[in-house]
XYZ file of C-alpha atoms in Angstrom:
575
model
C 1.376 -24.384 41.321
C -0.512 -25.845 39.043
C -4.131 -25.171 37.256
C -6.655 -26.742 34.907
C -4.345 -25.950 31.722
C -1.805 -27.846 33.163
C -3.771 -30.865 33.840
C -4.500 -33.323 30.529
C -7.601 -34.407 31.784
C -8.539 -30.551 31.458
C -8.434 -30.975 27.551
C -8.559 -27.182 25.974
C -8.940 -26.139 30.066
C -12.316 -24.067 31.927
C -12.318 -22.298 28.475
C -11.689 -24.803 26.023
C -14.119 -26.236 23.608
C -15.964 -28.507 26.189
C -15.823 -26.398 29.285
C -17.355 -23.383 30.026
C -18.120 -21.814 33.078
C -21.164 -22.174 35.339
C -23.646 -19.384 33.537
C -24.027 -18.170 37.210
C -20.744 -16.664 37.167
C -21.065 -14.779 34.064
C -21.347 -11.212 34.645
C -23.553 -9.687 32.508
C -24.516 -5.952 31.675
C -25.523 -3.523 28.628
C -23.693 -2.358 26.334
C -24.263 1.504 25.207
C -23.399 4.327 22.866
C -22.089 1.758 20.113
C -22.861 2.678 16.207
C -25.666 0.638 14.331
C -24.267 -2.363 12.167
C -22.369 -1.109 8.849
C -24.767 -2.403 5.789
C -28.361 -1.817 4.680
C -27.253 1.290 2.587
C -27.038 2.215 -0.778
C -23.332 2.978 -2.035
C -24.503 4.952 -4.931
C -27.645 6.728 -3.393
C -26.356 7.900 -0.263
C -23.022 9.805 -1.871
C -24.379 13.063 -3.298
C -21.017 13.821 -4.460
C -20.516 10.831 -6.412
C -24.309 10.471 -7.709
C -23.805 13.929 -8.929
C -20.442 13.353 -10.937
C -21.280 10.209 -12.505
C -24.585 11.184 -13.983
C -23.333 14.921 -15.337
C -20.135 13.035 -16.824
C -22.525 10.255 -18.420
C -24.191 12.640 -20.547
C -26.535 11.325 -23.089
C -26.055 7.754 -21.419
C -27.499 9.508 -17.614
C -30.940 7.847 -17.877
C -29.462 4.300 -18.643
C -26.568 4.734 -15.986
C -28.518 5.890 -13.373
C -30.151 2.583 -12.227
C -27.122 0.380 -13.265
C -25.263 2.549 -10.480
C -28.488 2.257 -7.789
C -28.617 -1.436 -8.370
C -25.154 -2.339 -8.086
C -24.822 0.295 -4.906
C -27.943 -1.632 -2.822
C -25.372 -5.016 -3.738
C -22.540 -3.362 -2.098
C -24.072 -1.701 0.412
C -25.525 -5.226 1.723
C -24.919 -7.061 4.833
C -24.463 -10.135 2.600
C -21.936 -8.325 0.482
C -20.108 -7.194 3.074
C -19.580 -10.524 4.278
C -18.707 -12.349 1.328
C -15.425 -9.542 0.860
C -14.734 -10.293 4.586
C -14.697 -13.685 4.019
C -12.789 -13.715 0.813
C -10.046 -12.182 2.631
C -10.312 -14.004 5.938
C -10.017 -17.154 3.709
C -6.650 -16.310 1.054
C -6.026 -18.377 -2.110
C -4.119 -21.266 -1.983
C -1.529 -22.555 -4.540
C -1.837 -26.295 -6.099
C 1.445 -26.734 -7.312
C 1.109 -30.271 -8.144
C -1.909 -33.002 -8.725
C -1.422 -36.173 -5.996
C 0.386 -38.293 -8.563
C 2.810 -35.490 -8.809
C 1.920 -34.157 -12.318
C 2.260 -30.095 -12.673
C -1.424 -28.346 -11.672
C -0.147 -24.646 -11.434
C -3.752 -23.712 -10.227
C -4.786 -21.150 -7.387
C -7.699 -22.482 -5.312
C -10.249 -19.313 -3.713
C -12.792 -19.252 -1.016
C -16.369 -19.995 -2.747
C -17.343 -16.300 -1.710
C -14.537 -15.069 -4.052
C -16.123 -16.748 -6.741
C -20.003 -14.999 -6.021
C -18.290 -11.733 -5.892
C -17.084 -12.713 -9.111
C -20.111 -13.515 -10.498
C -21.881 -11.025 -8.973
C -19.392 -8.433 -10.832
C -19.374 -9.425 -14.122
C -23.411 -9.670 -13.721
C -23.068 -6.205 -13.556
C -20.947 -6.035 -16.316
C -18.179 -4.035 -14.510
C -15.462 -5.582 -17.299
C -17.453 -5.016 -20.357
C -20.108 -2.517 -20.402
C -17.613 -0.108 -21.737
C -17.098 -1.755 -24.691
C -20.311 -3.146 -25.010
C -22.246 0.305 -25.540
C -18.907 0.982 -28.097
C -20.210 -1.423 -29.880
C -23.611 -0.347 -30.007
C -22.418 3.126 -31.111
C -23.114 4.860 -28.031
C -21.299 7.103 -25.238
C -21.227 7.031 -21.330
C -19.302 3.265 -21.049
C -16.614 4.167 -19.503
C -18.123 6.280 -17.127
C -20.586 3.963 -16.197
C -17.725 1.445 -16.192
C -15.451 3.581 -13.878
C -18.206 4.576 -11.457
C -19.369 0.708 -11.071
C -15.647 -0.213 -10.463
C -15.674 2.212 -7.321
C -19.184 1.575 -6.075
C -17.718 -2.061 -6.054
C -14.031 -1.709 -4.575
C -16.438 -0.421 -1.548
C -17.490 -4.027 -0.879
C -13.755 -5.834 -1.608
C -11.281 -4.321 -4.038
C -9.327 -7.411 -4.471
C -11.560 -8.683 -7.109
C -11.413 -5.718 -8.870
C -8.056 -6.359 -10.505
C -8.793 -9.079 -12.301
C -11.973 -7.001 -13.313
C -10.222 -4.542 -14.259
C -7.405 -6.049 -16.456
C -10.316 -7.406 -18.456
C -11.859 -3.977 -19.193
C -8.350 -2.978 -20.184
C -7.376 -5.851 -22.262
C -10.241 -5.914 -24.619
C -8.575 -2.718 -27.449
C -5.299 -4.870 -27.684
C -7.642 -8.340 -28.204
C -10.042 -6.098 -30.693
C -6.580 -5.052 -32.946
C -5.239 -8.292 -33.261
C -6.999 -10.633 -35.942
C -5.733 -14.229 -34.200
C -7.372 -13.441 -30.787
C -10.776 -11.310 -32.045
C -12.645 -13.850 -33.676
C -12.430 -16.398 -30.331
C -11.882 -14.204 -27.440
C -13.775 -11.028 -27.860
C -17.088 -12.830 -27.886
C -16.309 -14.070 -24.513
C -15.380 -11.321 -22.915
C -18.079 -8.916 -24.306
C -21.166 -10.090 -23.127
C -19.585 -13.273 -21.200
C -20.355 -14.352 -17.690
C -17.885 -15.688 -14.596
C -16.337 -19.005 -15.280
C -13.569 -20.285 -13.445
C -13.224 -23.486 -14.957
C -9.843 -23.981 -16.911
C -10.800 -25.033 -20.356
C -10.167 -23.796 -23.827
C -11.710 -20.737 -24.687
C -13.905 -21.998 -26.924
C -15.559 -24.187 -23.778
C -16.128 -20.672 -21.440
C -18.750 -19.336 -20.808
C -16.304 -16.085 -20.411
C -12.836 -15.304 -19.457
C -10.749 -13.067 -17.524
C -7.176 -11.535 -18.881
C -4.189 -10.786 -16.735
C -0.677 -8.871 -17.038
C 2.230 -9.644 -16.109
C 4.826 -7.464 -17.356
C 8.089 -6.875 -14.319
C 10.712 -8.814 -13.556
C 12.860 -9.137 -10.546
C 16.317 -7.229 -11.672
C 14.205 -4.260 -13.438
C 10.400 -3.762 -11.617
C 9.335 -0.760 -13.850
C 11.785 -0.767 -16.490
C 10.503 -3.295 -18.288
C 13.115 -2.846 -21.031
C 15.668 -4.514 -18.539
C 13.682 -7.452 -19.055
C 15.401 -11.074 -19.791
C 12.554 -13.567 -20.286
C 13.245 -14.553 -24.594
C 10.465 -15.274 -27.429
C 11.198 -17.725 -29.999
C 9.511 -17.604 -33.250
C 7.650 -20.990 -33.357
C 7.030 -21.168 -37.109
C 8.352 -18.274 -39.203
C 7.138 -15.530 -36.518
C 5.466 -12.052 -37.007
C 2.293 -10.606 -35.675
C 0.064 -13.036 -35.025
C 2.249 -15.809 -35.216
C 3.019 -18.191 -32.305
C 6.254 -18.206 -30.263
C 7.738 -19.726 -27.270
C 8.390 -18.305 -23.624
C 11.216 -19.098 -21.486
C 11.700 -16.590 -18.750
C 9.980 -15.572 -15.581
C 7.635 -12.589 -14.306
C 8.167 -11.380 -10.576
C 4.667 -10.501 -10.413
C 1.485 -11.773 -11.911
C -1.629 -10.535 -10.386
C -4.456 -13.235 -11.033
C -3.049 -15.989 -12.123
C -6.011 -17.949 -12.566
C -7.232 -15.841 -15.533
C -7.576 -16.888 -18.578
C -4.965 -16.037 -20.258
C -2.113 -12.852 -19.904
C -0.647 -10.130 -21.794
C 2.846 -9.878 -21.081
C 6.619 -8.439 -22.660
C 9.523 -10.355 -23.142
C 12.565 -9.959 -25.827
C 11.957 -11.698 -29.625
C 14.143 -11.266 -31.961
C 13.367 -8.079 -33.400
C 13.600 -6.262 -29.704
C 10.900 -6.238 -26.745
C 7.063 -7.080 -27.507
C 3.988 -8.068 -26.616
C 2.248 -11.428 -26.143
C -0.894 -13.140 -25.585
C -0.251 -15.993 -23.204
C -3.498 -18.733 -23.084
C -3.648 -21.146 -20.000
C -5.046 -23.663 -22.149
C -2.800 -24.240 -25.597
C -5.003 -24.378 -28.737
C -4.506 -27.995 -29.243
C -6.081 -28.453 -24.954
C -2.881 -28.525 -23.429
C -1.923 -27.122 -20.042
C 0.151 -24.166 -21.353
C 4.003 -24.289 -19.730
C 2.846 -21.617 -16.817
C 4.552 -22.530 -13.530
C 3.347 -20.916 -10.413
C 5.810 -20.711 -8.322
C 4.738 -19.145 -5.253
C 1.827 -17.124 -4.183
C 2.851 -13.484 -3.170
C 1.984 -12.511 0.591
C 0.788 -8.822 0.379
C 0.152 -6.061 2.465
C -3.699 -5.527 1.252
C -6.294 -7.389 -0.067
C -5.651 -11.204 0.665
C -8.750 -12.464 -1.922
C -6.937 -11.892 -4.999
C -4.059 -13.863 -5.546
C -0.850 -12.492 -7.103
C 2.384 -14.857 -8.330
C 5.483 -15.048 -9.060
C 5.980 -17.557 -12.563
C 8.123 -18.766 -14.845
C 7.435 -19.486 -18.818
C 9.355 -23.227 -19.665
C 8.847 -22.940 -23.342
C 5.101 -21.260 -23.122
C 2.922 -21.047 -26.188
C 2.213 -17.493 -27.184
C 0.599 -15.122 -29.781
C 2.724 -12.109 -30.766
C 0.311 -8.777 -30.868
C 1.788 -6.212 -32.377
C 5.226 -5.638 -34.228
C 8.122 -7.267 -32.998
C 10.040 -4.382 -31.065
C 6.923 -2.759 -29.873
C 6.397 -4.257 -27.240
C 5.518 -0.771 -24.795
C 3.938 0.774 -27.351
C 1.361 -1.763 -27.766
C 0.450 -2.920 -24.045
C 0.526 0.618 -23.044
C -2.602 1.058 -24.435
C -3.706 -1.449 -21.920
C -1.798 0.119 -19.312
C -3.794 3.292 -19.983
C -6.974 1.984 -19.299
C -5.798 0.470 -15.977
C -4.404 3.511 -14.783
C -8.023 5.057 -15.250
C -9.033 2.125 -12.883
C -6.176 2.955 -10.357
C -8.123 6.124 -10.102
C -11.233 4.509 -9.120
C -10.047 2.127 -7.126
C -8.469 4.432 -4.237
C -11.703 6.953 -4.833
C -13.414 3.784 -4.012
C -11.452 3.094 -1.068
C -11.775 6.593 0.326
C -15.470 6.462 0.454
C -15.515 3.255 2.333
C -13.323 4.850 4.701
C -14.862 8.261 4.857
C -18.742 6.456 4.813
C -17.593 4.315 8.018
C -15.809 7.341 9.693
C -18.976 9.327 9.863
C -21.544 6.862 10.419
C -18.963 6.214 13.792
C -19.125 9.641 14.561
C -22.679 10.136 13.962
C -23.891 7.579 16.254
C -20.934 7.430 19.070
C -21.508 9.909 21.734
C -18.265 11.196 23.813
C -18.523 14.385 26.621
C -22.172 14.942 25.936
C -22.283 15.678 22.431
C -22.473 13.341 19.246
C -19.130 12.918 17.966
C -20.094 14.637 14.830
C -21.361 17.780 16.658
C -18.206 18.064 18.444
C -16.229 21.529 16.802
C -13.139 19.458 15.971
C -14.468 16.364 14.801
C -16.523 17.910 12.689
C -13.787 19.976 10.796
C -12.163 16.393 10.500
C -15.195 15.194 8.762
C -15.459 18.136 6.584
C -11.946 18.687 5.829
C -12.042 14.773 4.927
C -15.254 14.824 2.755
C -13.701 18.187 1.208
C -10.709 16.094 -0.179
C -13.032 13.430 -1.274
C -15.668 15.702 -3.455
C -12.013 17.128 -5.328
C -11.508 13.311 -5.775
C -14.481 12.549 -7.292
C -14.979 15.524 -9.421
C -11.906 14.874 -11.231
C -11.948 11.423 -11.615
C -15.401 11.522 -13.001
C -13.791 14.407 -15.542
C -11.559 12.036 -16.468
C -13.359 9.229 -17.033
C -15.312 11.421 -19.992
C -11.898 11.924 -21.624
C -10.898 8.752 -21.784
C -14.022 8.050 -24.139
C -14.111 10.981 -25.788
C -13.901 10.966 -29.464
C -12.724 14.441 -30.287
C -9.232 15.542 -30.550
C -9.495 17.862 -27.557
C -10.922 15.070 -25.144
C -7.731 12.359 -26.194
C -5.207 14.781 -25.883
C -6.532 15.923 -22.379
C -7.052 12.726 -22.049
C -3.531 12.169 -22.565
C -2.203 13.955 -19.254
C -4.988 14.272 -16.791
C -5.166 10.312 -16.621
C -1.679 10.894 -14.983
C -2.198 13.783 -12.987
C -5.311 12.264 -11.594
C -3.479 8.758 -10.763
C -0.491 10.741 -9.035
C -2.801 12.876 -6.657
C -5.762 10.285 -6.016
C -3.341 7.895 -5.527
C -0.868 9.442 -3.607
C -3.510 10.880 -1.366
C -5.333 7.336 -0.528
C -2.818 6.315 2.302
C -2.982 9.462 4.492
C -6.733 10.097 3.786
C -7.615 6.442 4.983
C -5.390 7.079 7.837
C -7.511 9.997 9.353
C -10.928 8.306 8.847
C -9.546 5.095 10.753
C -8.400 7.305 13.450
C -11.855 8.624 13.442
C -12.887 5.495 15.040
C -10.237 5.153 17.588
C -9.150 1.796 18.997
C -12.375 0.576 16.874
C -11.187 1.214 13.832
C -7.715 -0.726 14.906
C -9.507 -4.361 14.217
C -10.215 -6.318 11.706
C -14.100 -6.688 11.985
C -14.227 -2.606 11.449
C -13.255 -2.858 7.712
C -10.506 -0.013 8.664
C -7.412 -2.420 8.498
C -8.579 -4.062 5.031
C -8.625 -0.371 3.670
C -5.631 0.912 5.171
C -3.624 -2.007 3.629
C -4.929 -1.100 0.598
C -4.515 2.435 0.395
C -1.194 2.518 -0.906
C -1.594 -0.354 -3.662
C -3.000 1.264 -6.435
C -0.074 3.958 -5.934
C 2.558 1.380 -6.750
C 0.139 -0.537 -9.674
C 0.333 0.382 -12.703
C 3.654 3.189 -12.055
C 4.790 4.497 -8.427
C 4.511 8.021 -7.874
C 8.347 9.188 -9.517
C 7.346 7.235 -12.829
C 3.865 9.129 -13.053
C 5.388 12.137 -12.150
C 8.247 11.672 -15.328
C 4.792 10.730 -17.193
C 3.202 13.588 -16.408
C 7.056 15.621 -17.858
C 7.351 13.908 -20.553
C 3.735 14.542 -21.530
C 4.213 18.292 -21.158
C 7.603 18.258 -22.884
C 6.542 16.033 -26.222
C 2.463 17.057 -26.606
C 2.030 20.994 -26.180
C -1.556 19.780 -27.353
C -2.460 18.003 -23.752
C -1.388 20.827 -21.861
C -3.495 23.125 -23.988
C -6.427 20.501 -23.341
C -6.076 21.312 -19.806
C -5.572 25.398 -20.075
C -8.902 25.220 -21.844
C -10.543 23.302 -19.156
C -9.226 25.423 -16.150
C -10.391 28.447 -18.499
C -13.489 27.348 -18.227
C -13.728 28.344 -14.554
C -11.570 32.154 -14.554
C -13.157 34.595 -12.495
C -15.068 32.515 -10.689
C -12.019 32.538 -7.438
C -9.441 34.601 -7.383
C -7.652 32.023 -5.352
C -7.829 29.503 -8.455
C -7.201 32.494 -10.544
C -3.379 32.972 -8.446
C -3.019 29.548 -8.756
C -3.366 29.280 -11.973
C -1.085 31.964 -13.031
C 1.514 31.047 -10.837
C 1.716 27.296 -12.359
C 1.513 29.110 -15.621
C 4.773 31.531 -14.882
C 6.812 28.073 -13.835
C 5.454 26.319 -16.756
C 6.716 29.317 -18.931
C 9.812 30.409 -17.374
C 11.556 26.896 -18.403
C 11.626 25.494 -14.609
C 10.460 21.867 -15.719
C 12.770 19.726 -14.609
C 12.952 15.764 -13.382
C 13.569 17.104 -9.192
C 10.417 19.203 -9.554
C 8.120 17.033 -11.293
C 5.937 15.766 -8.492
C 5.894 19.257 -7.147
C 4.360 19.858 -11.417
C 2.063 17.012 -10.724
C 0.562 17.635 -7.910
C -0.152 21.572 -8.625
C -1.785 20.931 -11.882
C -3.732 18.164 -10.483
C -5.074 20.230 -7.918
C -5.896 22.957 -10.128
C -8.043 20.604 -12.450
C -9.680 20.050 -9.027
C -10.517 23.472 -8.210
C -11.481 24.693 -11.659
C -13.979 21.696 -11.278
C -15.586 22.491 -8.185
C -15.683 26.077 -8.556
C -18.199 25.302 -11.422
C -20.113 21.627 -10.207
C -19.371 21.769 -5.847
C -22.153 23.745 -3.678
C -20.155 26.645 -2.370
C -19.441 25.494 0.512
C -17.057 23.256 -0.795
C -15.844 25.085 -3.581
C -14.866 27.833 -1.145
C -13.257 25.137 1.459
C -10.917 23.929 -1.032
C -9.640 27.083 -2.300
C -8.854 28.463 0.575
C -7.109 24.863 1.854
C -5.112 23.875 -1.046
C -4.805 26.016 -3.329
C -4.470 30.124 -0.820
C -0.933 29.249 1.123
C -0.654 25.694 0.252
C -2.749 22.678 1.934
C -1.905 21.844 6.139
C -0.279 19.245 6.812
C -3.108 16.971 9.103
C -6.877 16.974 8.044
C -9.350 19.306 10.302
C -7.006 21.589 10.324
C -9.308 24.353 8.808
C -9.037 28.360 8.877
C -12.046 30.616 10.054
C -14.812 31.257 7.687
C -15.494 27.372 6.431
C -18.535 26.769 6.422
C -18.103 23.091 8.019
C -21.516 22.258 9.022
C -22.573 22.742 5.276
C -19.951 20.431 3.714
C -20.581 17.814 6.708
C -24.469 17.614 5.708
C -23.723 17.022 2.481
C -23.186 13.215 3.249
C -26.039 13.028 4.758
C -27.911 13.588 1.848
C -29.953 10.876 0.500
C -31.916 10.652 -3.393
């Protein structure tokens, strides 16, 4: 038996590019009871919860932070936004290995719309507003900073890392003398250029990392790749690469601080694309990774063949001086999956407040709605600490650093580890809907788990989060005097807290029971916060959820006496 796809003169067959059946036989009807498009909202206006946190944590800097947030959150809450990040990741990077006489290119090639979200980023100074208001003497940057990273991760978080290592590279180019003078200027204050040139040529930059290697991932000091002095060496000095780097995110940036061994033990170096004398610097891409999330933003695997390089730092310092870059990307990590979780918790109730299912809106269903509330409950505890957090890390008092110090890693362990299973429920939310791609669930669900691996998995945040307690009594006092602030406002906090206090006391710290730490201080933090900034509703939810008997184990799973219709209104709120 044969049909039309088996005959050749059928081309692409009845269905195929130049066939198409007789209109006649369509069958037509109308199509019912589906949500409104996605887009036409305002990210920042619409989220009580997160308006709310951002502008009491800006402080002084509320009035000039306010409208930065509103603009950028009409951007990402645009059809045309939207699209762009869909099509960034519909269309991945592509690797040019080699030019077409077979010289060495080493260049990643991106979709044109990963390029305007990249403009349309550092227009909104996402990588250097922070540092720019330093400069100016004044406070609120890296709130503002933070907040704009999340309202933007809503649209396409892959662009966000490169966005992010710039924020977090600027104190390490500051410190070091060699790099100030030339690349500071371009990165404070400098727009998107993707052209590779010499920095004195851009009209801005971007800085990378790349740090692991493939025989020791996060213990760096297992690392092989070898610095040469290329003169007579010390800080500042130039040196040559030879080694390799099992991940590089961005590789089309500028230029990259990474860690390999010179003579005097592990340290840090400034790696330029472009030499200083206009040279292609020794960089070899070797392949492009193939990740579970995002697909804009390309990640590689390279190798240095004799790379040019700019010690910063002290030989043999190496950790000690990048981690101050890894600091401000973990603050990042903690934005990013907040910003993840509101795309997915904004999409799961716009689906549920428009789809209808056995006579009721979705929404107005009993069960649903504890989903939804249960969901947003989780989210508000996300954003209230983050927000916290984002304060400390620009604070200028003792206090502020040294709480500074561990809530930065308490915050990363529980946002982070959270992400996954919170993006999970608000997919499900949608049903089958939320199973394909043009939903915006899958993107998100990919994602959820990346910024729990970046920048240290959950065990090595955990140890942080140990070793913190064990060698700065200071930090932990920073955060008794914040949950302080909020005794006798629940007794369920209150039992809480003094349990985690008897454990911290009674000498039960130990490496098997450090997540367990984590995660019970974090959440803490989270209720001492709400308790004094949530609507009671809220407030109340939580306590009695995660912190009386120990969270449930599925979302919606709520006992009598929450108050779900309250919390569920709240995102329906709009300034």
């Amino acid at each position: 038996m044969t049909g039309p796809l088996d005959d050749p003169a059928a081309g692409f067959g009845v269905y195929g590019l130049d066939a198409a059946p007789p209109r006649a036989e369509l069958a037509t009807h109308a199509v019912a009871n589906q949500p409104p498009l996605f887009a036409g909202r305002n990210a920042f206006t619409t989220d009580p919860a997160f308006r709310e946190a951002a502008l009491r944590e800006a402080g002084g800097a509320r009035e000039w932070a306010e409208p930065a947030l509103t603009a950028l959150g009409a951007e990402v809450g645009s059809a045309a936004v939207l699209e762009a990040g869909a099509l960034a990741n519909r269309h991945p990077p592509e690797l040019a290995t080699f030019d077409r006489t077979g010289m060495r290119l080493d260049e990643v090639r991106v979709h044109p719309s990963y390029h305007a979200l990249m403009a349309l980023a550092t227009a909104h100074r996402i990588h250097d507003i922070a540092w720019a208001r330093d400069a100016e003497g004044k406070s609120g940057g890296h709130v503002l900073h933070a907040g704009l990273l999340a309202l933007f991760t809503q649209a396409e978080p892959g662009v966000m890392c490169p966005i992010s290592m710039t924020y977090a590279s600027a104190p390490l180019i500051r410190r070091t003398p060699a790099l100030a003078e030339a690349w500071l200027p371009k990165l404070v204050g400098g727009r998107y250029d993707p052209r590779l040139l010499p920095v004195s040529e851009k009209a801005g930059i971007t800085i990378g990392m790349a740090m692991t290697e493939k025989q020791g991932g996060s213990d760096v000091r297992a690392n092989e790749t070898r610095a040469a002095p290329d003169g007579a060496g010390g800080e500042g000095a130039p040196y040559r690469l030879t080694g390799h780097k099992w991940f590089c995110s961005a590789p089309m940036s500028d230029a990259f601080f990474t860690l390999a061994h010179a003579p005097g033990g592990l340290s840090c170096f400034f790696v330029p694309r472009v030499t200083p004398d206009g040279a292609r610097n020794a960089i070899h891409l070797m392949r492009l990774k193939d990740k579970l999330g995002n697909r804009s933003n390309a990640s590689a695997e390279i190798e240095y063949h004799g790379a040019w390089a700019l010690l910063v730092g002290e030989e043999g310092r190496g950790v000690a001086t990048i981690i101050e870059m890894v600091h401000g990307t973990r603050l990042d990590t903690i934005f990013g999956s907040l910003g993840i979780m509101r795309a997915a918790l904004a999409r799961a109730h716009h689906h549920v407040s428009h789809r209808r299912a056995f006579q009721k809106t979705l929404v107005d269903q009993p069960l649903m709605r504890a989903v939804i509330a249960d969901l947003q409950i989780a989210y508000e505890a996300a954003v209230v600490l983050a927000f916290r957090i984002a304060r400390a890390v620009e604070g200028a008092d003792p206090g502020e650093r040294a709480f500074a110090r561990l809530a930065v890693a308490l915050g990363k362990y529980l946002l982070n580890k959270s992400c996954a299973p919170f993006v999970a429920e608000c997919l499900e939310c949608l049903g089958g809907s939320g199973y394909v791609e043009e939903s915006g669930m899958p993107l998100l669900y990919r994602e959820a788990p990346l910024n729990a691996i970046w920048e240290g998995s959950g065990n090595v945040i955990a140890l942080d989060v140990l070793r913190t307690l064990a060698r700065s009594p200071e930090a932990l006092d920073a955060v008794r005097a914040e949950l302080a602030l909020a005794r006798g406002a629940d007794p369920r906090l209150d039992a809480a807290v003094a349990a985690l206090e008897r454990d911290l006391g009674g000498g039960r710290l130990c490496e098997a029971s450090a997540r367990h730490v984590a995660e019970r201080l974090a959440l803490a933090l989270q209720g001492a916060l709400l308790v004094r900034h949530a609507p009671a509703a809220v407030a109340d939810a939580f306590c009695a959820t995660r912190l009386a008997g120990g969270p449930t184990l599925t979302y919606g799973a709520l006992p009598g006496g929450i108050d779900a219709g309250a919390i569920v209104a709240r995102m329906t709120e709009v300034r």
